[in-house]
CSV table of C-alpha atoms and ligand atoms in Angstrom, one decimal:
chain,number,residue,atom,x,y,z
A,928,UNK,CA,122.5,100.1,126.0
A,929,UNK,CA,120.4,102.9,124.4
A,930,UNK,CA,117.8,104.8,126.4
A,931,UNK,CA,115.6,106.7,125.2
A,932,UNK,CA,113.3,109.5,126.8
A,933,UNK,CA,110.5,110.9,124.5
A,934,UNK,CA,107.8,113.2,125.8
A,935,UNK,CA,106.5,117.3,125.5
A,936,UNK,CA,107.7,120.7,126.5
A,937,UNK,CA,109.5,120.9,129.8
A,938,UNK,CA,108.5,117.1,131.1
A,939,UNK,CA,111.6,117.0,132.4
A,940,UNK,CA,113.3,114.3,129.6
A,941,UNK,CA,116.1,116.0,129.3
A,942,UNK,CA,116.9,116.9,133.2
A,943,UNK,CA,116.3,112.7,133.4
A,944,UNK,CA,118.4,111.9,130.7
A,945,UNK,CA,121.4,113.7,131.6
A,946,UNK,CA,120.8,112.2,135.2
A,947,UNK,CA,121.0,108.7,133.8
A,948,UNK,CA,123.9,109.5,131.3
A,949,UNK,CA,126.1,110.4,134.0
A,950,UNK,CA,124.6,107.4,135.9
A,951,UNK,CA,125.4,104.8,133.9
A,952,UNK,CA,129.1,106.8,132.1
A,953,UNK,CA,126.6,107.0,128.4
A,954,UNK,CA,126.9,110.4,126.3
A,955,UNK,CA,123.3,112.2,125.7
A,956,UNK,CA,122.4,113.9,122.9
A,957,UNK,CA,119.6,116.5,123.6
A,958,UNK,CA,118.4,116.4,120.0
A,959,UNK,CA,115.8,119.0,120.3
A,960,UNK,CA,119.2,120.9,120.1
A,961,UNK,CA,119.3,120.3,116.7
A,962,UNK,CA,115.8,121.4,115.4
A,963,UNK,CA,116.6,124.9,118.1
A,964,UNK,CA,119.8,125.0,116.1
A,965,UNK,CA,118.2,124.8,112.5
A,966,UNK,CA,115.7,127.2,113.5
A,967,UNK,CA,118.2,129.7,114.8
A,968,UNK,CA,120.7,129.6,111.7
A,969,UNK,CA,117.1,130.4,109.2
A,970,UNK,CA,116.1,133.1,111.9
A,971,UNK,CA,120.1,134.7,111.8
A,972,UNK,CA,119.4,134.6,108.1
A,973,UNK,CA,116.3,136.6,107.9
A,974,UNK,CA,114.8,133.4,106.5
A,975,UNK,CA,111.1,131.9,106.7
A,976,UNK,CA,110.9,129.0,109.0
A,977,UNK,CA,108.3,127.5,106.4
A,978,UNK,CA,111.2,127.6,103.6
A,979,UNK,CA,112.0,124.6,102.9
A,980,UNK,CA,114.9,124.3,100.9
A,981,UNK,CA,116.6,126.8,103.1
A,982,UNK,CA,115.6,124.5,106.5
A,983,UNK,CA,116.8,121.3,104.7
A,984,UNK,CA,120.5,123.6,104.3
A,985,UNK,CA,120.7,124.5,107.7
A,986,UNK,CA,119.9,121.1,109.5
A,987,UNK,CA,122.3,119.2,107.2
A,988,UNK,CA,125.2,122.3,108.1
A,989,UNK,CA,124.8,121.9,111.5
A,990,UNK,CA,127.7,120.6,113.5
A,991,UNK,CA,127.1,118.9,117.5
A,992,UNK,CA,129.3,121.4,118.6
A,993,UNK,CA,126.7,124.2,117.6
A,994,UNK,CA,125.2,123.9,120.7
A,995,UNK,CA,126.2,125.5,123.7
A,996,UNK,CA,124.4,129.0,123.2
A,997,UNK,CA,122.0,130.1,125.9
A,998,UNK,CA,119.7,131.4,123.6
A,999,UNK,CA,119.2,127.9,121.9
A,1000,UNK,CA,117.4,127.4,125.2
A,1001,UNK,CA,115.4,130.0,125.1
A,1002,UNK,CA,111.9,130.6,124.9
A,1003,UNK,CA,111.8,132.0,121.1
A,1004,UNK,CA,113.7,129.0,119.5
A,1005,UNK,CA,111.5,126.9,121.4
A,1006,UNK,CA,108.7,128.1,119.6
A,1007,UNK,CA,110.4,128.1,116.1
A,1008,UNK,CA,112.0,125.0,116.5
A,1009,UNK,CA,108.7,122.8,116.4
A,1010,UNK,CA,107.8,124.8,113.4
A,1011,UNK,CA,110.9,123.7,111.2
A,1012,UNK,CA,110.5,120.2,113.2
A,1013,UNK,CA,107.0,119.8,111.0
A,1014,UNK,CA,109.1,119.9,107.7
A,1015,UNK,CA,109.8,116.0,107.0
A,1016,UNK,CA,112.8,116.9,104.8
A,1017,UNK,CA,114.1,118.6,107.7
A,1018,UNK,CA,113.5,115.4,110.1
A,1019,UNK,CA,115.0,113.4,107.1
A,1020,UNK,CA,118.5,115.8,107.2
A,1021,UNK,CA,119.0,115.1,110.8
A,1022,UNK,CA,118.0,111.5,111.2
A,1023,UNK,CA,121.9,109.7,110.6
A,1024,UNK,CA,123.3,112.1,112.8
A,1025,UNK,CA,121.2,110.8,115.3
A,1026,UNK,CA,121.0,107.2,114.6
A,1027,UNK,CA,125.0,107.3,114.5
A,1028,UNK,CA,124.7,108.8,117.6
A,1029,UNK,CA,122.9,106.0,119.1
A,1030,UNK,CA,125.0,103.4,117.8
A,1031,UNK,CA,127.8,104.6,119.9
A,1032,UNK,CA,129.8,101.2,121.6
A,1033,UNK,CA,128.4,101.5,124.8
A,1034,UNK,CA,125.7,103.0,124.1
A,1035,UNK,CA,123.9,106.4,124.6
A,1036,UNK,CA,121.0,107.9,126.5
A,1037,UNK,CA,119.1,110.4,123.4
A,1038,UNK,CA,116.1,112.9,124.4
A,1039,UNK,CA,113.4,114.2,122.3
A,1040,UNK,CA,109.8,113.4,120.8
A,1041,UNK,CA,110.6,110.5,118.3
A,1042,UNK,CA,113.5,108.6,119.8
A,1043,UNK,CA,111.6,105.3,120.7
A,1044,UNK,CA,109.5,105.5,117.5
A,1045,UNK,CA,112.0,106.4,114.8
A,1046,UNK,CA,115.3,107.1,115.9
A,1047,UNK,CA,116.1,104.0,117.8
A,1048,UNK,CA,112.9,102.0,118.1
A,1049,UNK,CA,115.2,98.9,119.5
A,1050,UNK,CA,116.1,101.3,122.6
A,1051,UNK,CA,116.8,99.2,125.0
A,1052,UNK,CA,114.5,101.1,127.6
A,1053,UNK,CA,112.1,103.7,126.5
A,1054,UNK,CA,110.4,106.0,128.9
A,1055,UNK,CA,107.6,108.9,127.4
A,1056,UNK,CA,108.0,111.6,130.4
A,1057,UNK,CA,105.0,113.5,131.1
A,1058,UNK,CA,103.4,116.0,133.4
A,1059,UNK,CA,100.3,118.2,133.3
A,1060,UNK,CA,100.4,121.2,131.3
A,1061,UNK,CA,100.2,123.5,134.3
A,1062,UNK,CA,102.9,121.8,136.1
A,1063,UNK,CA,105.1,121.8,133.1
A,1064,UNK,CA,104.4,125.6,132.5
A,1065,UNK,CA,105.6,126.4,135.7
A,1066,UNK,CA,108.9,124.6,135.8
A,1067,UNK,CA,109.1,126.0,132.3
A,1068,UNK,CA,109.0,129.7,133.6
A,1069,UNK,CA,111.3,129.2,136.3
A,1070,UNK,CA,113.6,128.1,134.5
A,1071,UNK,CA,113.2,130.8,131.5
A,1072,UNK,CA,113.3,133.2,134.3
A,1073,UNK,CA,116.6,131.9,135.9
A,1074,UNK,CA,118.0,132.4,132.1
A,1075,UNK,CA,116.9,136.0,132.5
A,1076,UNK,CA,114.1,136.2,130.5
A,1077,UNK,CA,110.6,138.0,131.6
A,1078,UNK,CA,107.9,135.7,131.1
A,1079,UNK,CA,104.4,135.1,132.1
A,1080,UNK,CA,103.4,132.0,133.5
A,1081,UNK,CA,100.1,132.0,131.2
A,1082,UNK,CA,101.9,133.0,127.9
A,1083,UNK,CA,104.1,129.9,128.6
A,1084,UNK,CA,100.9,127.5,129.8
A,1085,UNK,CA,99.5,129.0,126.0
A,1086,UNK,CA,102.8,128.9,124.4
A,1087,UNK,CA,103.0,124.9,126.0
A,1088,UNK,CA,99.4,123.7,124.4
A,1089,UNK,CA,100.5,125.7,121.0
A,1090,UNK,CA,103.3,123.3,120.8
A,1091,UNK,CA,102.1,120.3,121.9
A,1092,UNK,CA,99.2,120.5,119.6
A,1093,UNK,CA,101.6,121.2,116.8
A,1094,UNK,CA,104.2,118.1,117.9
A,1095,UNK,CA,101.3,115.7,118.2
A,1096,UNK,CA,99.1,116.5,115.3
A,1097,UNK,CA,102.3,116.5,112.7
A,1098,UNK,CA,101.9,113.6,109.8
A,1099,UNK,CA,106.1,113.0,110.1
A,1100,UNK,CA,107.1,111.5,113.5
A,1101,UNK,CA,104.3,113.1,115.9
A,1102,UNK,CA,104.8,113.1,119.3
A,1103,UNK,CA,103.4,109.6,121.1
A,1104,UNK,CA,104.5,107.1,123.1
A,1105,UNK,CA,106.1,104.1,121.5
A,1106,UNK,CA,103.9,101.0,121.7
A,1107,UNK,CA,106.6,99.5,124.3
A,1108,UNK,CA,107.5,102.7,126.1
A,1109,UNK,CA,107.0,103.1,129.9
A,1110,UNK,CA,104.8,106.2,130.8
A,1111,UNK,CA,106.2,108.4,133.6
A,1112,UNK,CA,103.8,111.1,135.1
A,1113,UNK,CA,106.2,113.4,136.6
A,1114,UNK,CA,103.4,115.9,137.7
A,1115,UNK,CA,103.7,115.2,140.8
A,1116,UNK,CA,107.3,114.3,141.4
A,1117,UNK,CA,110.5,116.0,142.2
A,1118,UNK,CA,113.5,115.3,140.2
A,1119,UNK,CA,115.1,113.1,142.4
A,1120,UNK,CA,111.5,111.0,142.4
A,1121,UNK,CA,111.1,111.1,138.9
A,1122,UNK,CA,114.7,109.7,138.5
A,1123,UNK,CA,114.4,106.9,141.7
A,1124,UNK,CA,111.5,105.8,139.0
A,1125,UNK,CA,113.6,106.5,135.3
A,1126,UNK,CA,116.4,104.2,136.9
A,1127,UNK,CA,114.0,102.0,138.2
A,1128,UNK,CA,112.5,101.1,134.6
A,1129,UNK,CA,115.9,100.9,133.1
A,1130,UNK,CA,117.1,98.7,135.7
A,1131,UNK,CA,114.1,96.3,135.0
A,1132,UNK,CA,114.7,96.5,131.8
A,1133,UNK,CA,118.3,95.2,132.3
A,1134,UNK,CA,117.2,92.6,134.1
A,1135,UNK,CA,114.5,91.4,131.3
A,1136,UNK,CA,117.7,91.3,128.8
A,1137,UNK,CA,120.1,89.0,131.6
A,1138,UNK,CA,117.3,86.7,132.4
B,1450,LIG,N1,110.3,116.4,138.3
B,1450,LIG,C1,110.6,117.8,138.2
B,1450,LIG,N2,110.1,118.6,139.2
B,1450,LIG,C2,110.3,119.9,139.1
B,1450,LIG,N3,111.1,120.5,138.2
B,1450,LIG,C3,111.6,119.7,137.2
B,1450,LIG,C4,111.4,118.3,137.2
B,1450,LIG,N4,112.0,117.8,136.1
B,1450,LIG,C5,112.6,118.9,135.5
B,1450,LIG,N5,112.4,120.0,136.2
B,1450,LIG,C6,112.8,121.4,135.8
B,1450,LIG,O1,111.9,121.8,134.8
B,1450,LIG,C7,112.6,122.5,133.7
B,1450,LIG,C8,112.5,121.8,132.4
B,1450,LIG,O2,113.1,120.5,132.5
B,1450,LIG,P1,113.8,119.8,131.3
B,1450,LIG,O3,114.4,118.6,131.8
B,1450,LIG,O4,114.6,120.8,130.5
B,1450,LIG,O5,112.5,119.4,130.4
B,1450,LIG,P2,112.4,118.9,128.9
B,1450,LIG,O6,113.8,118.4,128.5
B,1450,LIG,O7,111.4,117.9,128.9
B,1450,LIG,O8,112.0,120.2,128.1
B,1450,LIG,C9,114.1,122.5,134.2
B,1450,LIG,O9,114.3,123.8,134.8
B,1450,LIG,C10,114.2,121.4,135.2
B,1450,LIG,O10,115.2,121.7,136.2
B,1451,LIG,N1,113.4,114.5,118.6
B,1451,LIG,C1,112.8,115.7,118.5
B,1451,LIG,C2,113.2,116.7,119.4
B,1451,LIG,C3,112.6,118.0,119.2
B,1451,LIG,N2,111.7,118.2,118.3
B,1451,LIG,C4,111.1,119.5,118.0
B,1451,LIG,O1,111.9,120.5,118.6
B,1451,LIG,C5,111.1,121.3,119.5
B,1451,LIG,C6,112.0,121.7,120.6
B,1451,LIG,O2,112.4,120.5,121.3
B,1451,LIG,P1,113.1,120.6,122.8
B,1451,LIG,O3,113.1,119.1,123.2
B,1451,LIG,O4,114.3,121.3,122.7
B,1451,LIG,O5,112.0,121.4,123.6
B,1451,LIG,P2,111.6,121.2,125.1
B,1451,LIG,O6,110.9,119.9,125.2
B,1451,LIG,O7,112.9,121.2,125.9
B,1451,LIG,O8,110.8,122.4,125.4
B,1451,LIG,C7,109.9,120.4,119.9
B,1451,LIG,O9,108.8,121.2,120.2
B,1451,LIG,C8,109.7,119.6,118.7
B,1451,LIG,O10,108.9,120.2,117.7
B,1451,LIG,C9,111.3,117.1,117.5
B,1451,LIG,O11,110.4,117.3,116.6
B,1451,LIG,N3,111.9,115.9,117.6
């Protein structure tokens, strides 16, 4: 079974879909990891993030085990990731790594923008998490400020519509719902809500495969 939860900035995909991993025994792969990751090896290289050949270099170096570094997750990469995430040679390096991923026996559960449009558009349950900006801004800043970092809930509110503008208006795998993904509007949910509801579209969706 592949799952797969697209959707913008701080929705809450990746909170659901390491919730449903453990649920159901699947590994995740957070791949917004591995645009964070690119971006940091071209920043720790003095590079441009708009140098192309040098992006392409980093995202086919990277390794899955270049990942657990608290400043991956923090509010700078963030930013610099959806810029090298525009460059289509970039999205080309890392697409196998992902698609391998998914092809896992069992199974997997991935999270990002593009997983039920390119990476694995035969998911067998796709769900596009959203919430409102606002709402997402503020889980956003709690969380940056539980990592230690200062910031203002309005610079991340601004920073949020910088980057969803920039994920959805890209030509190479903009951020949209798949045609056969189910829209969750976590605005006004909890996490344990917005999970009741992830499980209950993947459950469904098990079901449509038995009958
Ligand atoms: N439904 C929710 N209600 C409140 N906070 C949430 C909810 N879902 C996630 N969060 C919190 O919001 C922050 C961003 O969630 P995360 O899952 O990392 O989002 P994404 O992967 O979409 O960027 C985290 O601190 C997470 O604990
Ligand atoms: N599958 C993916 C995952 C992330 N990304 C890019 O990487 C950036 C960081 O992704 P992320 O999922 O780590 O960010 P958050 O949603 O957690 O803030 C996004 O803004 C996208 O530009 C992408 O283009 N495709």
């Amino acid at each position: 079974m592949i799952i797969a939860l697209d959707g913008p900035a701080a929705s809450g995909k990746g909170t659901l879909a390491r919730r449903l991993a453990a649920h159901y025994g699947l590994p995740h792969l957070d791949t917004g990891l591995l645009y964070r990751a690119t971006a940091r090896t071209l920043m720790d290289s003095d590079a441009r993030l708009d140098d192309v050949a040098k992006a392409v270099a980093a995202a086919r170096g990277l390794a899955l085990t270049d990942f657990d570094e608290n400043r991956l997750r923090g509010r700078e990469m963030g930013e610099a990731a959806s810029v090298v995430a525009a460059i289509p040679a970039v999205r080309a390096a890392l697409i196998d790594m992902q698609r391998a991923f998914a092809q896992r026996p069992r199974g997997a559960v991935l999270d990002g923008r593009d997983i039920g449009t390119v990476i694995a558009p035969n998911a067998t349950v796709k769900i596009f998490v959203t919430a409102s900006a606002e709402a997402r801004a503020q889980r956003r800043a709690l969380e940056l400020r539980g990592r230690g970092e200062d910031v203002d809930y309005y610079a991340i509110l601004e920073d949020i519509r910088k980057r969803d503008a920039r994920d959805r208006d890209r030509s190479d795998a903009p951020l949209k719902p798949a045609d056969d993904a189910k829209i969750l509007d976590t605005t006004d949910m909890n996490v344990e809500a917005a999970l009741a509801a992830a499980l209950a579209v993947t459950e469904a969706a098990m079901e449509a495969i038995r009958a």
